[in-house]
Tab-separated table of C-alpha atoms in Angstrom:
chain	number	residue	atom	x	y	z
A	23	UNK	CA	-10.765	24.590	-61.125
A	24	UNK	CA	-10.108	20.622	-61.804
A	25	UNK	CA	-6.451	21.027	-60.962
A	26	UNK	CA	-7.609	22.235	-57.371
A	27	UNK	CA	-10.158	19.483	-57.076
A	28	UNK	CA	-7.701	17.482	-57.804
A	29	UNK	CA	-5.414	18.800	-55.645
A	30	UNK	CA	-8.063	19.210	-52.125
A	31	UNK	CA	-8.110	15.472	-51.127
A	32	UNK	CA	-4.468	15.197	-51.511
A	33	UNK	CA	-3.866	18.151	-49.274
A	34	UNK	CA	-6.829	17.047	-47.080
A	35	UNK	CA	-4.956	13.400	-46.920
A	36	UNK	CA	-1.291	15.279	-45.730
A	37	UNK	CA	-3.080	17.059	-43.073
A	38	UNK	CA	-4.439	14.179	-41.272
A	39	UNK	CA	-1.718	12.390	-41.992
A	40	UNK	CA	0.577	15.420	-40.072
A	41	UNK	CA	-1.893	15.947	-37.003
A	42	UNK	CA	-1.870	12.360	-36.701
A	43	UNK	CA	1.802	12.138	-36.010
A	44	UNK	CA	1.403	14.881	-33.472
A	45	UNK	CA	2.528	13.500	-30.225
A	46	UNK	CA	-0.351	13.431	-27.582
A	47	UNK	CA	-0.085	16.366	-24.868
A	48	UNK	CA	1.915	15.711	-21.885
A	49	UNK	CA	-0.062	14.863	-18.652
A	50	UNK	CA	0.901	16.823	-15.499
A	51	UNK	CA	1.398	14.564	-12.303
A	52	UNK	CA	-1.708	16.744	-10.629
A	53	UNK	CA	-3.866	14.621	-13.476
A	54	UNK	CA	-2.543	11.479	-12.547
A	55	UNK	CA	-3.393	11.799	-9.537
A	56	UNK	CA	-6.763	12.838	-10.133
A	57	UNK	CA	-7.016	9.958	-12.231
A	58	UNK	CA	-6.103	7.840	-9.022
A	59	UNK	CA	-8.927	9.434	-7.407
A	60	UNK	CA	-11.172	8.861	-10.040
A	61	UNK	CA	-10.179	4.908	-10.319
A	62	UNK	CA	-11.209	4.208	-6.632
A	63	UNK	CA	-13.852	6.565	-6.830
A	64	UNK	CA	-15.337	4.000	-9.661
A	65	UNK	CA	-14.155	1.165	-7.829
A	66	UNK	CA	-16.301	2.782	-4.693
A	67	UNK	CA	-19.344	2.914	-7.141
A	68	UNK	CA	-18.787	-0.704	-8.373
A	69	UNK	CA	-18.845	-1.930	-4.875
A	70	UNK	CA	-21.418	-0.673	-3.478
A	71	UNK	CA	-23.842	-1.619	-6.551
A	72	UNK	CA	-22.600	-4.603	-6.654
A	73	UNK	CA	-23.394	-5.249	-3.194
A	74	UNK	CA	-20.043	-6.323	-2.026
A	75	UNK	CA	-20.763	-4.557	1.140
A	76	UNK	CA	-24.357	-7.070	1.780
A	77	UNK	CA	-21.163	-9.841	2.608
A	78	UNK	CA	-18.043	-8.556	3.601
A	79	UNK	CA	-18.936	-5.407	5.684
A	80	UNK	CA	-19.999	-6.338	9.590
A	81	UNK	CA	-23.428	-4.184	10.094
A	82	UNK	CA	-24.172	-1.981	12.665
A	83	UNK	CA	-28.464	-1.441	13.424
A	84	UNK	CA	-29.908	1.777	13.112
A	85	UNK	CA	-33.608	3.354	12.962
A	86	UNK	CA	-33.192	2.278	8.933
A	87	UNK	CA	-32.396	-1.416	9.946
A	88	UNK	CA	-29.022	-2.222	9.792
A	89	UNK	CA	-26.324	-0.700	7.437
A	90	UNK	CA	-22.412	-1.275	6.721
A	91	UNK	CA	-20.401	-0.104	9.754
A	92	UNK	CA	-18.209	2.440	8.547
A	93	UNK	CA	-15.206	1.621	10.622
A	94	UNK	CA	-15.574	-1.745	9.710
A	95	UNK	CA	-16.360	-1.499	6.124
A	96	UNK	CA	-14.933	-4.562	3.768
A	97	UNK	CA	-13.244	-5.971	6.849
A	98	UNK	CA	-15.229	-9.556	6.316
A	99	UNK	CA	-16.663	-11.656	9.594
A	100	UNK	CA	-15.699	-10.550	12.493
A	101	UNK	CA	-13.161	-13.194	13.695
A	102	UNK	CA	-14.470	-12.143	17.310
A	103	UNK	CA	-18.323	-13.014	16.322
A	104	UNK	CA	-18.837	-16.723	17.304
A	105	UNK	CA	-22.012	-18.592	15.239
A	106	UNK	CA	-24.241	-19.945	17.554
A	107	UNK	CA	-24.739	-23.801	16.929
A	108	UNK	CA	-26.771	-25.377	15.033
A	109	UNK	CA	-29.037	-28.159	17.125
A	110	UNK	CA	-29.664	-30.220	14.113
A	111	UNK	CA	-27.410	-30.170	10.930
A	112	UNK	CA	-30.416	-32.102	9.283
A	113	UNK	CA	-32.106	-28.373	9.696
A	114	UNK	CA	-29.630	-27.051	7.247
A	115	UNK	CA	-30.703	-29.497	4.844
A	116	UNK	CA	-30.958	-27.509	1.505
A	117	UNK	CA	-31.686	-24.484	2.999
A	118	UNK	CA	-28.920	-21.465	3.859
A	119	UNK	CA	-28.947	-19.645	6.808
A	120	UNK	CA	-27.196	-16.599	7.101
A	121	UNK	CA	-25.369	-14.355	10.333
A	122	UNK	CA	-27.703	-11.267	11.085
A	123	UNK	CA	-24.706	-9.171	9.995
A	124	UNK	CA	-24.634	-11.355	6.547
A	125	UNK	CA	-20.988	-11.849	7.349
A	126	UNK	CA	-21.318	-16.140	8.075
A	127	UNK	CA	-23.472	-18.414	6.177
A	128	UNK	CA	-24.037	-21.964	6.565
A	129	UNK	CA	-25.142	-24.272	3.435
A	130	UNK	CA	-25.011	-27.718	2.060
A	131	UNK	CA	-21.078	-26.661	1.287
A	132	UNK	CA	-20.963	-25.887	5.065
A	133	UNK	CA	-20.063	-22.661	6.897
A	134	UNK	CA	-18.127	-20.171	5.261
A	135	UNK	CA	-17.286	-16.294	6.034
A	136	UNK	CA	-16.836	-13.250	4.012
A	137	UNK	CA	-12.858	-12.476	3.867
A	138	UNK	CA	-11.193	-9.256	5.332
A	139	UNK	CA	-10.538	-7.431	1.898
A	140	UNK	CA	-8.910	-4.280	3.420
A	141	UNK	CA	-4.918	-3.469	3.014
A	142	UNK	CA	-4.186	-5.690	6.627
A	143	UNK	CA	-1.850	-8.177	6.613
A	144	UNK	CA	-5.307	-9.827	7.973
A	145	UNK	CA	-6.668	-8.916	4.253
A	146	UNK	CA	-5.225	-8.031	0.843
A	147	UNK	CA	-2.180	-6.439	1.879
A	148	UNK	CA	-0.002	-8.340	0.496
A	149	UNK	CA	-1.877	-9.124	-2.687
A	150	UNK	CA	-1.027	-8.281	-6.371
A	151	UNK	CA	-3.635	-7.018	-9.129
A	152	UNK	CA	-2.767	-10.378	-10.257
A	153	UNK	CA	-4.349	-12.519	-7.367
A	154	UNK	CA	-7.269	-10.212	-6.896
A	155	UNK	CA	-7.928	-10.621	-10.023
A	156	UNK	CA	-7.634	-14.642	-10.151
A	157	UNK	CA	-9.974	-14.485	-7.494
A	158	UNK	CA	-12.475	-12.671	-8.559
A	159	UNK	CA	-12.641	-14.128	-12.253
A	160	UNK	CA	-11.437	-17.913	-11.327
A	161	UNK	CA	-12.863	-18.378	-8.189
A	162	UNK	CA	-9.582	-18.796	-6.030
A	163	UNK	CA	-8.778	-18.459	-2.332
A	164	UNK	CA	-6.375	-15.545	-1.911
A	165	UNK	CA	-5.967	-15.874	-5.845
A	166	UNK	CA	-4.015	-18.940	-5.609
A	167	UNK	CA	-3.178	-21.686	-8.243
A	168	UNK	CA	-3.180	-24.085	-5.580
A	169	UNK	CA	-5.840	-22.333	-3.403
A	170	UNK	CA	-9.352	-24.350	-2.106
A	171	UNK	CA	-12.333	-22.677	-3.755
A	172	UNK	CA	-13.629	-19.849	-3.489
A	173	UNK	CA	-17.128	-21.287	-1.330
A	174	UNK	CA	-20.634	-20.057	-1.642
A	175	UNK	CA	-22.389	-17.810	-1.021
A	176	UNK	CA	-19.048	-15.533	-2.833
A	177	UNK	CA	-20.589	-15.410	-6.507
A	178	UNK	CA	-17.666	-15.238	-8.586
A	179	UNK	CA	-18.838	-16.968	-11.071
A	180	UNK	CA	-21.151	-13.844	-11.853
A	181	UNK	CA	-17.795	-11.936	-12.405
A	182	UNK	CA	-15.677	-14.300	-14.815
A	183	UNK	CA	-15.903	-11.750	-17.811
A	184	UNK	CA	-15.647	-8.353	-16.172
A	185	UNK	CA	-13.721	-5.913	-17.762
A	186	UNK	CA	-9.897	-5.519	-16.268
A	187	UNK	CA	-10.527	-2.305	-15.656
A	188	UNK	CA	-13.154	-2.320	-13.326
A	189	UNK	CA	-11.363	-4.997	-11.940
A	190	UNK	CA	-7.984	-2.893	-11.625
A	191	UNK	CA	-11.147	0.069	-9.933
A	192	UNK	CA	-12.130	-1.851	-7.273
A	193	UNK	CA	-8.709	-3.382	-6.413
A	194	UNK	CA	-7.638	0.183	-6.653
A	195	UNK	CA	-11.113	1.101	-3.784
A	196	UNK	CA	-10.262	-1.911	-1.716
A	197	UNK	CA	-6.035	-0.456	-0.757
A	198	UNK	CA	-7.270	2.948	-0.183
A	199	UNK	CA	-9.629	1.502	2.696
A	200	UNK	CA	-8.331	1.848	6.320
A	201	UNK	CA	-6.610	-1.317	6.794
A	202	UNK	CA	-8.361	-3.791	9.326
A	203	UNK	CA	-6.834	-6.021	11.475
A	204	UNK	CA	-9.437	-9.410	11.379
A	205	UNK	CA	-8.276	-12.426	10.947
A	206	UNK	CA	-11.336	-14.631	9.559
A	207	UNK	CA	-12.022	-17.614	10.367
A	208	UNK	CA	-11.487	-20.394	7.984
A	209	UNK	CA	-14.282	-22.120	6.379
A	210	UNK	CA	-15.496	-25.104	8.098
A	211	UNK	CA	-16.580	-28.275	5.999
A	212	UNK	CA	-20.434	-29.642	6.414
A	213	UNK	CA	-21.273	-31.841	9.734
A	214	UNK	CA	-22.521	-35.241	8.137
C-alpha cells in the first residue's frame, strides 16, 4: 500500500505532464469566421455604450427625439451641413456650444467636427490597426506622429489604457460599416 502511494503522484505528475503536450484542436475556417463576427459584434457593443455614436453619427428626428441615422451612422459632420455664425465670439467665452446633430462644436479651442470613421477614402479606409489605435490611445489626427491633436470635445484621453483588444473590436466594427463618402471639414482655430 506505501509503494502505491508512493507511486500515485508520480503517475498523477506524467499525466498532466502528457495532456499538457497535447496539441490544441484544430479550428475550422467556419469558426474563424464566426469569431470575425463576434469581434465586430463586440466592437458594435463598445460603440454604442461608449457613445461614439452621440459625436460622429449625423441624427435624424423622430417621435423619440432624435437618434443616429442609420445610413449615416459613424460617417462624422456632414461636410454639406454649414454652422450658422456666431454674432459674437465673446458669446463662446468658456462655454461650448454644440450642432443639433452633435456632429460640430465650438469651444475655447475653436470649432471642431466629428471625423468620418467609416471604410471611405473620406474615413479610415486607408488606415492600419496601428493608426487607429495611436489615435485613440495618443490623441492623434489620423494616428499620425506628426498629426495636430486630436481637439475637444473627442475624449481620448478617457481611452489611453484600453485593452488592445477592444481596441482591435471596434476597429474591426468601424471596416464592416458601409463606407461613406464625407469629407469633413477641417477644424477651424478660435476667432480672437
Amino acid at each position: 500500500m506505501k509503494k502505491m502511494l508512493i507511486w500515485l503522484p508520480a503517475l498523477a505528475l506524467a499525466c498532466l505532464t502528457f495532456q499538457c503536450a497535447q496539441e490544441a484542436p484544430k479550428t475550422n475556417e467556419a469558426s474563424v469566421t464566426e469569431s470575425e463576427e463576434e469581434l465586430v459584434k463586440r466592437g458594435e457593443y463598445l460603440v454604442t455604450t461608449g457613445g461614439c455614436e452621440d459625436c460622429h453619427s449625423p441624427k435624424v428626428m423622430t417621435d423619440k427625439g432624435p437618434i443616429p441615422d442609420p445610413k449615416l451612422r459613424m460617417s462624422g459632420h456632414p461636410a454639406s451641413v454649414l454652422l450658422a455664425p456666431i454674432p459674437d465670439p465673446k458669446i463662446v467665452g468658456p462655454w461650448v456650444l454644440f450642432h443639433p446633430m452633435t456632429t460640430a462644436a465650438v469651444g475655447p479651442w475653436g470649432t471642431t467636427y466629428s471625423a468620418n470613421l467609416t471604410p471611405h477614402e473620406t474615413g479610415i479606409k486607408e488606415w492600419s490597426f496601428e493608426q487607429f489605435k495611436k489615435a485613440i490611445t495618443e490623441g492623434k489626427s489620423k494616428g499620425l506622429d506628426g498629426g495636430r491633436p486630436l481637439l475637444p470635445p473627442m475624449p481620448w484621453q478617457n481611452y489611453v489604457n484600453m485593452k488592445e483588444e477592444d481596441l482591435k473590436a471596434i476597429f474591426a466594427f468601424l471596416k464592416s460599416l458601409p463606407p461613406v463618402d464625407n469629407l469633413v471639414p477641417s477644424p477651424v482655430p478660435p476667432v480672437q
